[in-house]
mmCIF file of C-alpha atoms and ligand atoms in Angstrom:
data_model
loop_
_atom_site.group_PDB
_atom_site.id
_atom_site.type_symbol
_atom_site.label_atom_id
_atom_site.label_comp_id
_atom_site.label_asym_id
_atom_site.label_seq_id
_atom_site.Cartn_x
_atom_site.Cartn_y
_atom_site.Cartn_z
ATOM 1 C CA UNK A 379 0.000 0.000 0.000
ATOM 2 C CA UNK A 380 1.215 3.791 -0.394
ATOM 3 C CA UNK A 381 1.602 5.315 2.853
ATOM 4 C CA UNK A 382 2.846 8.690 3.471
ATOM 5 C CA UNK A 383 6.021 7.426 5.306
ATOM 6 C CA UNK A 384 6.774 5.838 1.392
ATOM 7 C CA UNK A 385 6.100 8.941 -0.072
ATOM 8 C CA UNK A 386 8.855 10.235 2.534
ATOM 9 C CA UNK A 387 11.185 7.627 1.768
ATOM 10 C CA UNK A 388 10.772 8.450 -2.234
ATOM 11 C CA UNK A 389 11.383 12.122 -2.066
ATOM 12 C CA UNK A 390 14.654 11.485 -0.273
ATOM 13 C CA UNK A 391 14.955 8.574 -3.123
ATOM 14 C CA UNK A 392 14.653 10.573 -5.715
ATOM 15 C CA UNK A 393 16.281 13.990 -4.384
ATOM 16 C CA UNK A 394 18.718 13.917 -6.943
ATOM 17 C CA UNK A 395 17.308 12.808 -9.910
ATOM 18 C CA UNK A 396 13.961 15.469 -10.222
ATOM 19 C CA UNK A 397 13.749 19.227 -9.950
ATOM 20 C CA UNK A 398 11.632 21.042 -7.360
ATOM 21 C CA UNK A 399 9.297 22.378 -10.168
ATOM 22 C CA UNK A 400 7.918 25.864 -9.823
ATOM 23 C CA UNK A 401 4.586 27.199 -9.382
ATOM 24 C CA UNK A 402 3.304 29.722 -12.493
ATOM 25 C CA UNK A 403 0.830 32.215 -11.910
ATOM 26 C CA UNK A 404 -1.778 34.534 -14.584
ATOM 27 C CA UNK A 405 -3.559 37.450 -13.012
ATOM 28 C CA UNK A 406 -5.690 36.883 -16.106
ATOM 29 C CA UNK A 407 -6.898 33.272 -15.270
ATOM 30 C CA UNK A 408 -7.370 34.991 -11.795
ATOM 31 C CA UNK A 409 -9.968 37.258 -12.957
ATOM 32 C CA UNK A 410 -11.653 34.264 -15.330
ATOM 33 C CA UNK A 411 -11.406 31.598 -13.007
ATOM 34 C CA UNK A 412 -12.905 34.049 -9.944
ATOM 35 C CA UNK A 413 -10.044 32.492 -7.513
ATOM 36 C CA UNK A 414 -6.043 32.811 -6.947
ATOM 37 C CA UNK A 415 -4.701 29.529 -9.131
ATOM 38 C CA UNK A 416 -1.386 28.478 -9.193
ATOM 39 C CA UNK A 417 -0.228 25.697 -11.973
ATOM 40 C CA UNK A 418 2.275 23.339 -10.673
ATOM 41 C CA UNK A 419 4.814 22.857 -13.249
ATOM 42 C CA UNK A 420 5.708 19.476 -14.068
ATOM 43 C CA UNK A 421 5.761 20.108 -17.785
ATOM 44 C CA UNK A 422 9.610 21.774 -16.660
ATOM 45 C CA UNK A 423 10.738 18.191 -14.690
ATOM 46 C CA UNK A 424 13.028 16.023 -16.312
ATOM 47 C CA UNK A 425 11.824 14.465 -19.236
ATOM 48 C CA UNK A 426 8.967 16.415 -19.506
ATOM 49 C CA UNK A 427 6.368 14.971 -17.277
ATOM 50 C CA UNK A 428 5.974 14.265 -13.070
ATOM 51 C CA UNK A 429 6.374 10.396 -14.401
ATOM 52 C CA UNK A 430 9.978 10.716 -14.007
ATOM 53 C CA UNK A 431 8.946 10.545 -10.272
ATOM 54 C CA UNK A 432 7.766 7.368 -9.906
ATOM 55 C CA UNK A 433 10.181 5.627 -12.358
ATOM 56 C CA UNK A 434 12.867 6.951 -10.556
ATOM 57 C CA UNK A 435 11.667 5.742 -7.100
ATOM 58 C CA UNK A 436 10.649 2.581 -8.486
ATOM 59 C CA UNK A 437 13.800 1.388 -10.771
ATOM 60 C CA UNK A 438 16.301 2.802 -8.309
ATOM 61 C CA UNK A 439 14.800 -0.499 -5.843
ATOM 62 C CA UNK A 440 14.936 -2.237 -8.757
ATOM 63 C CA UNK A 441 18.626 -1.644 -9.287
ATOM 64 C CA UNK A 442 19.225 -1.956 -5.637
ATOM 65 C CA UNK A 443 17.558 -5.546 -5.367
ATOM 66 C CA UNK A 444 19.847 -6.594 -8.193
ATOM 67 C CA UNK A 445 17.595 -6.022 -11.536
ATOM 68 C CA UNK A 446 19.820 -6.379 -15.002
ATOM 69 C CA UNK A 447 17.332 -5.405 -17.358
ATOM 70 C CA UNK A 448 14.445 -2.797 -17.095
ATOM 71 C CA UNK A 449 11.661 -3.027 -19.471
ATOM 72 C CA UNK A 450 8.224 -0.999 -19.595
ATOM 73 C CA UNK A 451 4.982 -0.569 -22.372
ATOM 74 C CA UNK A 452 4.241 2.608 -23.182
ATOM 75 C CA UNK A 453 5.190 5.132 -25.876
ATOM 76 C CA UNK A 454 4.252 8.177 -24.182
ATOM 77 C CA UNK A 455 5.608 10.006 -20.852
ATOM 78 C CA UNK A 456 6.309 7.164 -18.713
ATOM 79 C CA UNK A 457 8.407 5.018 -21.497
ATOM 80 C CA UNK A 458 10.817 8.060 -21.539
ATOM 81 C CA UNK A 459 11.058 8.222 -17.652
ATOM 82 C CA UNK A 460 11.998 4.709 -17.562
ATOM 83 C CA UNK A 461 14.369 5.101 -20.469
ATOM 84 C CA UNK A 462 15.940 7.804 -18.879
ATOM 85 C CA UNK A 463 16.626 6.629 -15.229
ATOM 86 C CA UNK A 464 17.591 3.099 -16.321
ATOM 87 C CA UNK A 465 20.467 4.919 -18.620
ATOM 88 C CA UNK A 466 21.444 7.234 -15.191
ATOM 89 C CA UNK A 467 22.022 4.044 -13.597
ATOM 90 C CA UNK A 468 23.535 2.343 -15.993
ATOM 91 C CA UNK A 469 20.969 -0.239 -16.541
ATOM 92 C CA UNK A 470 19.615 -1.542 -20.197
ATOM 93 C CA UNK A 471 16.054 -0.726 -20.596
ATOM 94 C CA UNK A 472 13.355 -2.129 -23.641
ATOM 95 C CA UNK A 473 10.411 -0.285 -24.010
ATOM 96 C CA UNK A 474 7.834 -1.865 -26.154
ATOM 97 C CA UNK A 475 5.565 0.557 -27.724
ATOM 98 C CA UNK A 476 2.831 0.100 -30.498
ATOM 99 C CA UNK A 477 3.277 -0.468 -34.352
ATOM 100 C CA UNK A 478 2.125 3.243 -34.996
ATOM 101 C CA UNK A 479 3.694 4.996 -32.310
ATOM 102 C CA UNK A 480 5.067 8.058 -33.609
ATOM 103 C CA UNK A 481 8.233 8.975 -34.690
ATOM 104 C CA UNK A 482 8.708 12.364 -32.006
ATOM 105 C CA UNK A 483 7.981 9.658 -29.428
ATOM 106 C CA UNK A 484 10.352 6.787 -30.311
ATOM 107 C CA UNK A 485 13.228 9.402 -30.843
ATOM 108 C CA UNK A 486 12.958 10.957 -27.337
ATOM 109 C CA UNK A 487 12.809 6.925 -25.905
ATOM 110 C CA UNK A 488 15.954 6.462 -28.216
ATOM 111 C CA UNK A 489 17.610 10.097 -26.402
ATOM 112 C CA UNK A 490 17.333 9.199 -23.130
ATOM 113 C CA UNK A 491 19.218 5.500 -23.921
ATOM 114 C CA UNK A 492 16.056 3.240 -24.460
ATOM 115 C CA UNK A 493 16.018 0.286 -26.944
ATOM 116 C CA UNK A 494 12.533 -0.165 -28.429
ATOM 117 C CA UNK A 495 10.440 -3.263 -29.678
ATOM 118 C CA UNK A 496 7.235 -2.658 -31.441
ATOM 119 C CA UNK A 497 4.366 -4.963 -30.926
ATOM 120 C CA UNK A 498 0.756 -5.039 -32.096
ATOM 121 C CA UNK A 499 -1.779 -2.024 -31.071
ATOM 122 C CA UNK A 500 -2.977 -2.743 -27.861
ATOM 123 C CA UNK A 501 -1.794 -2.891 -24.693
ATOM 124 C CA UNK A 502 -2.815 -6.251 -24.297
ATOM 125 C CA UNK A 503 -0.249 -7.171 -26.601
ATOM 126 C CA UNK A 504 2.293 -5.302 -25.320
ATOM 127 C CA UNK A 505 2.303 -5.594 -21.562
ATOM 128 C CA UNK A 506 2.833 -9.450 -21.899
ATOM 129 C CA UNK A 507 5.862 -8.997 -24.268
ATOM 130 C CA UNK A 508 7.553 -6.102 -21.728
ATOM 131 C CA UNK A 509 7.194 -8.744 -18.801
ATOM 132 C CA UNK A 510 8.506 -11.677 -21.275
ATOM 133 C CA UNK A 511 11.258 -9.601 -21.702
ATOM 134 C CA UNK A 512 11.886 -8.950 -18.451
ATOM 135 C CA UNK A 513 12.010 -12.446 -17.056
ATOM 136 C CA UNK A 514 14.394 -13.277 -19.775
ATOM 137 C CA UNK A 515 16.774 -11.065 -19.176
ATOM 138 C CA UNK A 516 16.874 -10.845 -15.526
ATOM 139 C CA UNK A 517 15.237 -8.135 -15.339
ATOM 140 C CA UNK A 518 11.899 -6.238 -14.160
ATOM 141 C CA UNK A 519 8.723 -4.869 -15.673
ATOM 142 C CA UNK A 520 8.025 -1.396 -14.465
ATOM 143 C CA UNK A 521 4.237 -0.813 -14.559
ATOM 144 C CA UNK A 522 2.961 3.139 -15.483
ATOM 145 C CA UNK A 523 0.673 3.243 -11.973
ATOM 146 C CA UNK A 524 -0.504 0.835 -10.360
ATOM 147 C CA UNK A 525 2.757 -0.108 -7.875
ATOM 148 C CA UNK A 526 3.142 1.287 -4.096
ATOM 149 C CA UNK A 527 6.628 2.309 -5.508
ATOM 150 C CA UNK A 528 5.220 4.530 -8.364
ATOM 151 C CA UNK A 529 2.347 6.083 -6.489
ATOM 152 C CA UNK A 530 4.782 6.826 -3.727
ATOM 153 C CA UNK A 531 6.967 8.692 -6.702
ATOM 154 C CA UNK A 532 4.020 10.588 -7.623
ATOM 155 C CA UNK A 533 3.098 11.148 -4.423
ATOM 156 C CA UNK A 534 6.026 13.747 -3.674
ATOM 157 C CA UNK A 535 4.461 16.387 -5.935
ATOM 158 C CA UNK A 536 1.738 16.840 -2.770
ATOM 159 C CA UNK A 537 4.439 17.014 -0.422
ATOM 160 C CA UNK A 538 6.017 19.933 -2.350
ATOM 161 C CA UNK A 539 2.580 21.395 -3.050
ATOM 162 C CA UNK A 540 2.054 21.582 1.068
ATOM 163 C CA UNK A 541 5.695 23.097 1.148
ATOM 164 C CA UNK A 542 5.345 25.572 -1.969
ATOM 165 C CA UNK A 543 1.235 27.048 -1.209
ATOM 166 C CA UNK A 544 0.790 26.546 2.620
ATOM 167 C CA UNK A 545 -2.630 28.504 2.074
ATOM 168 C CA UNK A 546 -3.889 26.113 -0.695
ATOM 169 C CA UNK A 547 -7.729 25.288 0.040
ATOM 170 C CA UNK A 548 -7.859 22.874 -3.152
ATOM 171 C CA UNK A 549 -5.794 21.123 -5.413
ATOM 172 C CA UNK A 550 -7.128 19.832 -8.763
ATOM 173 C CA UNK A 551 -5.296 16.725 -10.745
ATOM 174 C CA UNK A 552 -5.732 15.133 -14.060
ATOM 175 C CA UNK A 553 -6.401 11.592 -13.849
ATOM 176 C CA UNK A 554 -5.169 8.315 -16.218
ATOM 177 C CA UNK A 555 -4.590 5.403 -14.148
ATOM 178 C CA UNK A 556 -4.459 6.957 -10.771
ATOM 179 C CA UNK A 557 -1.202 6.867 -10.072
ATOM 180 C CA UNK A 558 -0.549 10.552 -9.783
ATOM 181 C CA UNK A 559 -3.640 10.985 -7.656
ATOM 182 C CA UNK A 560 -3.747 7.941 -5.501
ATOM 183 C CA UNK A 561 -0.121 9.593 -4.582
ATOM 184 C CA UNK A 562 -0.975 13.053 -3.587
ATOM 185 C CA UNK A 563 -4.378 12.193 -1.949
ATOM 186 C CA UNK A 564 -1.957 9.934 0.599
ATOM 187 C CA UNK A 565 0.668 12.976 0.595
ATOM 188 C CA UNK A 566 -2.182 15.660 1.354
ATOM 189 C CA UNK A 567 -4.934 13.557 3.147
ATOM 190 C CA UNK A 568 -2.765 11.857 5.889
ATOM 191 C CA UNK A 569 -0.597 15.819 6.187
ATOM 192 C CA UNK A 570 -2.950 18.424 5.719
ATOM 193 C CA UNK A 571 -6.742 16.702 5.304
ATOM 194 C CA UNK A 572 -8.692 20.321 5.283
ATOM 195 C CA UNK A 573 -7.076 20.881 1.735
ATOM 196 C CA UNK A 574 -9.578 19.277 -1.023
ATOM 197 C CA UNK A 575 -8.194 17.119 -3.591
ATOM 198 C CA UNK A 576 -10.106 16.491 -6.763
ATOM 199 C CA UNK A 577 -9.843 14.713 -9.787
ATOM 200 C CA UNK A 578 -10.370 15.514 -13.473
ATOM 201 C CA UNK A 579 -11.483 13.498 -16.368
ATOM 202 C CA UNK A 580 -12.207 14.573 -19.879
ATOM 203 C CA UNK A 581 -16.320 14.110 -20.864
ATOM 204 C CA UNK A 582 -14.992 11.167 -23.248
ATOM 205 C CA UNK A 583 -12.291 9.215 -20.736
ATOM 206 C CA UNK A 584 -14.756 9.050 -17.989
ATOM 207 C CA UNK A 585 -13.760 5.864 -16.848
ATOM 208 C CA UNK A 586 -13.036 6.462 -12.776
ATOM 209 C CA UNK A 587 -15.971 8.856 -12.583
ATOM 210 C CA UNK A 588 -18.283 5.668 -13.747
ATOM 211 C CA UNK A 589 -16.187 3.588 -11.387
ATOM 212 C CA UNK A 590 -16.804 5.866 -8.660
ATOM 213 C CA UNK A 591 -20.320 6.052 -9.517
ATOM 214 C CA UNK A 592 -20.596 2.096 -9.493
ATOM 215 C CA UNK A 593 -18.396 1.786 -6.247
ATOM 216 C CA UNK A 594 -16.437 -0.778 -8.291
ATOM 217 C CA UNK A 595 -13.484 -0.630 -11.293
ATOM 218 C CA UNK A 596 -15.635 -0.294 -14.533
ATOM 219 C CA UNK A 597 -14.118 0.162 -17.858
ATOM 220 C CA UNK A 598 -14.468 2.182 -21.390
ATOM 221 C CA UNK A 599 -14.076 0.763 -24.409
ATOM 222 C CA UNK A 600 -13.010 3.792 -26.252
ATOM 223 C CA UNK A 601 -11.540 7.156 -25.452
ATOM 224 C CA UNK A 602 -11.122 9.383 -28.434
ATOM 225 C CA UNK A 603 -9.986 12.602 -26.510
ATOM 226 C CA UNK A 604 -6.872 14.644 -27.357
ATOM 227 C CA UNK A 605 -5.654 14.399 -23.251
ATOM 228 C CA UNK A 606 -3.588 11.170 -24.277
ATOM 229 C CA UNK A 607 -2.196 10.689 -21.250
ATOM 230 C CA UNK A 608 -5.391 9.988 -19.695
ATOM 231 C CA UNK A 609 -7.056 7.658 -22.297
ATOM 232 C CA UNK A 610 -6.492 4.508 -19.654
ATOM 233 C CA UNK A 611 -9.096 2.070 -20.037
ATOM 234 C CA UNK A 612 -10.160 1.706 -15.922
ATOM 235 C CA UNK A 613 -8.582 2.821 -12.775
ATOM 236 C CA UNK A 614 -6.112 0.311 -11.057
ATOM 237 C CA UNK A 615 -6.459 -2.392 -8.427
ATOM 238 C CA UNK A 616 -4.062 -0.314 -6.259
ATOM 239 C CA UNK A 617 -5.228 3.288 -6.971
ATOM 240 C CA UNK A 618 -8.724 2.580 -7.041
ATOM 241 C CA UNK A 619 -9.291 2.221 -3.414
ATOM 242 C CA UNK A 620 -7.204 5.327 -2.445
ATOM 243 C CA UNK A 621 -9.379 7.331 -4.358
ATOM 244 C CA UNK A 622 -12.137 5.778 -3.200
ATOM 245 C CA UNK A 623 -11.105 6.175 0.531
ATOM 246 C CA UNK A 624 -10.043 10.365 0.048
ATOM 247 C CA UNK A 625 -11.658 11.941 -2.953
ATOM 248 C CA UNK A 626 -13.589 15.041 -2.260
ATOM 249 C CA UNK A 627 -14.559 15.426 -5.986
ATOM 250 C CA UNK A 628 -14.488 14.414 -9.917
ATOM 251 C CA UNK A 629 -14.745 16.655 -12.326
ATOM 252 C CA UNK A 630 -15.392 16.289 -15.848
ATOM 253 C CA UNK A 631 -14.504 18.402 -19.037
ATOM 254 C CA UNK A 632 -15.155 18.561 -22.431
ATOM 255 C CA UNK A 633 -12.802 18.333 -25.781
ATOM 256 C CA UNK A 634 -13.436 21.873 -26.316
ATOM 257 C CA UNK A 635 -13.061 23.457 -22.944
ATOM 258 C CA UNK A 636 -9.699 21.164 -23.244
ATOM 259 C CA UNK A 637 -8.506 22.764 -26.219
ATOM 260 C CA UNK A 638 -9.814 26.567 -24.680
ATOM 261 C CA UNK A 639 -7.183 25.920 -21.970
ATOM 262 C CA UNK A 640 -4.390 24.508 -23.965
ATOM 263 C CA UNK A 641 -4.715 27.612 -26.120
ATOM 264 C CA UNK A 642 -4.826 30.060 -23.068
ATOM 265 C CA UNK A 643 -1.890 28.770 -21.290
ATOM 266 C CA UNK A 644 0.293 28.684 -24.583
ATOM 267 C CA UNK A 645 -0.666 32.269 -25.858
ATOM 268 C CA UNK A 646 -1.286 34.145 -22.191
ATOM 269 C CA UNK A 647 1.342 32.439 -20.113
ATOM 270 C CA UNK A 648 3.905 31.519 -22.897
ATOM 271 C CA UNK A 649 3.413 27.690 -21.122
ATOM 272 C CA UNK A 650 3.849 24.458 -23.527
ATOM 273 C CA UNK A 651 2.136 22.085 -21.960
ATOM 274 C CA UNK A 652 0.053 18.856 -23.043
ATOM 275 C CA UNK A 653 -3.518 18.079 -23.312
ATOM 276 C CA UNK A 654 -3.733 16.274 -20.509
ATOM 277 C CA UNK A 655 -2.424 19.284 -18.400
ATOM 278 C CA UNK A 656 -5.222 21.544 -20.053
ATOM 279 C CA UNK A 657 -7.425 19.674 -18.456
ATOM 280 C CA UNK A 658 -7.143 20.760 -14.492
ATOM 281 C CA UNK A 659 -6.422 24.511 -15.859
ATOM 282 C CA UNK A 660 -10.271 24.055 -17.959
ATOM 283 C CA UNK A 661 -11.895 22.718 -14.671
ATOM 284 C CA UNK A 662 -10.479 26.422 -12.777
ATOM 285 C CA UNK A 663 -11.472 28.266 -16.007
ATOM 286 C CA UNK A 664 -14.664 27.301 -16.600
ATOM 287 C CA UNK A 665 -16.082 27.390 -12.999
ATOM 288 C CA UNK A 666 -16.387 23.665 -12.492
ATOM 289 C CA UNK A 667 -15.364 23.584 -8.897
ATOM 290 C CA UNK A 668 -18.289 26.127 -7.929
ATOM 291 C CA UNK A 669 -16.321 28.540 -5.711
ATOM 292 C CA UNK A 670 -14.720 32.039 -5.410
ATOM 293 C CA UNK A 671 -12.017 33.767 -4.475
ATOM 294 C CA UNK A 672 -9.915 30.376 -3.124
ATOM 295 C CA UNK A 673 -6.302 29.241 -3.250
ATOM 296 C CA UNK A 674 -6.454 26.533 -6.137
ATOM 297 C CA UNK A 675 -3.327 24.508 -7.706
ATOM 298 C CA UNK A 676 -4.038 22.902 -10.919
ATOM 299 C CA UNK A 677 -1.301 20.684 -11.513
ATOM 300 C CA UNK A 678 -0.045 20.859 -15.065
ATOM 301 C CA UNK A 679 1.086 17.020 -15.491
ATOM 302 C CA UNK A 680 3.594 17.517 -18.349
ATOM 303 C CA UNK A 681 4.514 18.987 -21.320
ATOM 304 C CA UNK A 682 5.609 16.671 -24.254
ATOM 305 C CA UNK A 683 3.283 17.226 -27.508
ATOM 306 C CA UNK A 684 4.209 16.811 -31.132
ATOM 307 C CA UNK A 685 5.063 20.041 -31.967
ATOM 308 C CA UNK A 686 3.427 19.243 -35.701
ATOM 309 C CA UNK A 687 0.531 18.231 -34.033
ATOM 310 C CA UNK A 688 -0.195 21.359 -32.023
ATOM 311 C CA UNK A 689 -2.477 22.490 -35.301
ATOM 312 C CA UNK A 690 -5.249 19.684 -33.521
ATOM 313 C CA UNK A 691 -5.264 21.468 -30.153
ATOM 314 C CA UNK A 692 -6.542 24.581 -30.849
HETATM 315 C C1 LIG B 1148 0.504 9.636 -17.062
HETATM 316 C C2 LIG B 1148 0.000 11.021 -17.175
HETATM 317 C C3 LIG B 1148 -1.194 11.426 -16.542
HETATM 318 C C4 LIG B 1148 -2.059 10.473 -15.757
HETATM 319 O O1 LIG B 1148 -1.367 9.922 -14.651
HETATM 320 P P1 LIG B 1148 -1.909 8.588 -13.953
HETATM 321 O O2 LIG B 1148 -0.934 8.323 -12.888
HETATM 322 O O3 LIG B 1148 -1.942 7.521 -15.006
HETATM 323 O O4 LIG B 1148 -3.273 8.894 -13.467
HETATM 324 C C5 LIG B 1148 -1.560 12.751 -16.641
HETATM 325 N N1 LIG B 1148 -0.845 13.641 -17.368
HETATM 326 C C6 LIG B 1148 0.289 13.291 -17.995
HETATM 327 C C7 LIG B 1148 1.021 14.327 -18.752
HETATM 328 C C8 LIG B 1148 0.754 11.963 -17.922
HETATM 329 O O5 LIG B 1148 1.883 11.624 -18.553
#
C-alpha cells in the first residue's frame, strides 16, 4: 500500500534525480477563473512529465535488489522516464511501444538511452511482451501506476505542493490510471486533510468517474480525446481504493473546454504544456469547482506534444 512514510522515503529517493518544479501564476486566469490559481509545473521536470517521479523511485529499488534489465509498455511520458533513469544508472532498458507509435515519441525513448520493440496495437499485446522480456533477461517490468513504488513517486508532488502554497484550500489533478492521484491524496490527506483534492477526467475518458459512480473498477471501451495521457481504459487495483477512501470530488470536461485551456496557457502564459495538463487549468477556467475567491493549484502534469501536431489542439 502507499503510505505517506513511502512517499517520505521516495522524495529522499529521488532527491537527486527530479527538480523542485515551480509554481506559475496569470492574473488573467485569476480574474476568469474568480479564484487565486497556481499551476504546478511538471511540464519543466526532467523528461517532460511528473512520471519521471515514480520511475525513478521505483527502478532505483529495482537496481538496488539486483535487476539487469528494465523493461516498460508505453510510448508516451512514462516510457521516456523509464528510459531515462535506467540509462542514469547504468541499466539496459526495452520499451515496447505500439506499431504506430510516432516517430517524435520513439526518438525521445531512443535520447534518453532506451532500446525499443514494437508490438501489435494494444496494450494487451504489449504488456505481456515487456514482462517476457523482463524475465528473460533478468530483469523487471516497471508498470505506469498501479505499484506502491510509483504512487509513492508521484506522491512527492503533494508534499512539495504543502511546502510551496501553505494557504492552498484545493488542489485539482488530471487523472489516467491513478497513479498521480492515488499519490498526492496519501501525501495531502494523511498531512494536511482540510485541503480538497479532486480529480479531473475529460467528458470522453470518464472511466473512474463511472467507477466511482458504481463503487467498483468499470471500464471504457473507447476514449477518443486529445488528453492522451489519460485515455487509460479503468482505474487500477491499487489506486482505485485510495481514491475511493479520500476523494472530495471528480470533475469532468469537455474536448473543447480542453482545447480553450491549452490555447490560453500557450498564448497568455507563454506555457507548452500537453492536453492532458489543459485539463485541471479548464476545470479552474470554466467554474467547475463552484467557488470564489480560493487558493487553487491545478497541476499541469507535463509537457511533451508533437510540436506538428499542435495544429489539432486549438
Ligand atoms: C501519465 C499522465 C497522466 C495520468 O497519470 P496517472 O498516474 O496515469 O493517473 C496525466 N498527465 C500526464 C502528462 C501523464 O503523462
Amino acid at each position: 500500500m502507499v503510505t505517506l512514510n513511502r512517499i517520505h522515503d521516495a522524495r529522499n529517493n529521488i532527491m537527486d534525480t527530479v527538480i523542485k518544479t515551480p509554481m506559475y501564476t496569470s492574473e488573467q486566469l485569476n480574474k476568469i477563473s474568480k479564484n487565486n490559481i497556481f499551476l504546478k509545473g511538471e511540464h519543466v521536470q526532467k523528461t517532460g512529465s511528473f512520471k519521471i517521479r515514480g520511475a525513478t523511485n521505483k527502478v532505483k529499488q529495482a537496481v538496488e535488489e539486483g535487476a539487469k534489465y528494465i523493461t516498460a509498455a508505453s510510448s508516451g511520458n512514462h516510457g521516456q522516464a523509464v528510459a531515462y533513469i535506467a540509462n542514469k544508472l547504468g541499466v539496459p532498458s526495452k520499451i515496447v511501444v505500439p506499431e504506430d507509435a510516432v516517430l517524435s515519441k520513439l526518438n525521445a525513448i531512443e535520447s534518453y538511452g532506451g532500446l525499443i520493440e514494437k508490438c501489435g496495437t494494444t496494450s494487451a499485446e504489449r504488456l505481456p511482451r515487456a514482462k517476457e522480456i523482463a524475465k528473460k533477461e533478468n530483469g523487471i517490468f516497471i508498470p505506469p501506476y498501479d505499484d506502491p513504488f510509483i504512487m509513492a513517486g508521484q506522491g512527492t508532488v503533494g508534499l512539495e505542493i504543502i511546502d510551496q502554497i501553505e494557504s492552498a484550500d484545493i488542489i485539482i489533478v488530471p487523472i489516467g490510471g491513478g497513479g498521480l492521484l492515488s499519490g498526492i491524496l496519501t501525501a495531502i490527506k494523511e498531512t494536511k486533510p482540510s485541503i480538497k483534492v479532486i480529480g479531473v477526467e475529460p467528458e470522453v475518458a470518464n472511466d473512474t468517474f463511472l467507477s466511482l459512480q458504481a463503487g467498483k473498477i468499470t471500464s471504457i471501451h473507447d476514449a477518443p480525446t486529445i488528453a492522451d495521457g489519460l485515455r487509460t481504459s479503468q482505474p487500477g487495483d491499487l489506486t482505485f481504493p485510495v481514491l475511493l477512501k479520500y476523494l472530495d470530488d471528480l470533475i469532468l470536461v469537455s474536448e473543447e473546454e480542453i482545447k480553450h485551456a491549452f490555447q490560453f496557457v500557450l498564448e497568455r502564459m507563454k506555457q507548452l504544456i500537453e492536453p492532458s495538463s489543459a485539463t485541471t487549468i479548464a476545470a479552474a477556467m470554466f467554474h467547475k469547482l463552484g467557488v470564489e475567491n480560493k487558493n487553487i493549484v491545478a497541476v499541469i502534469s507535463g509537457g511533451n506534444v508533437d510540436i506538428k501536431q499542435i495544429n489539432h489542439f486549438f
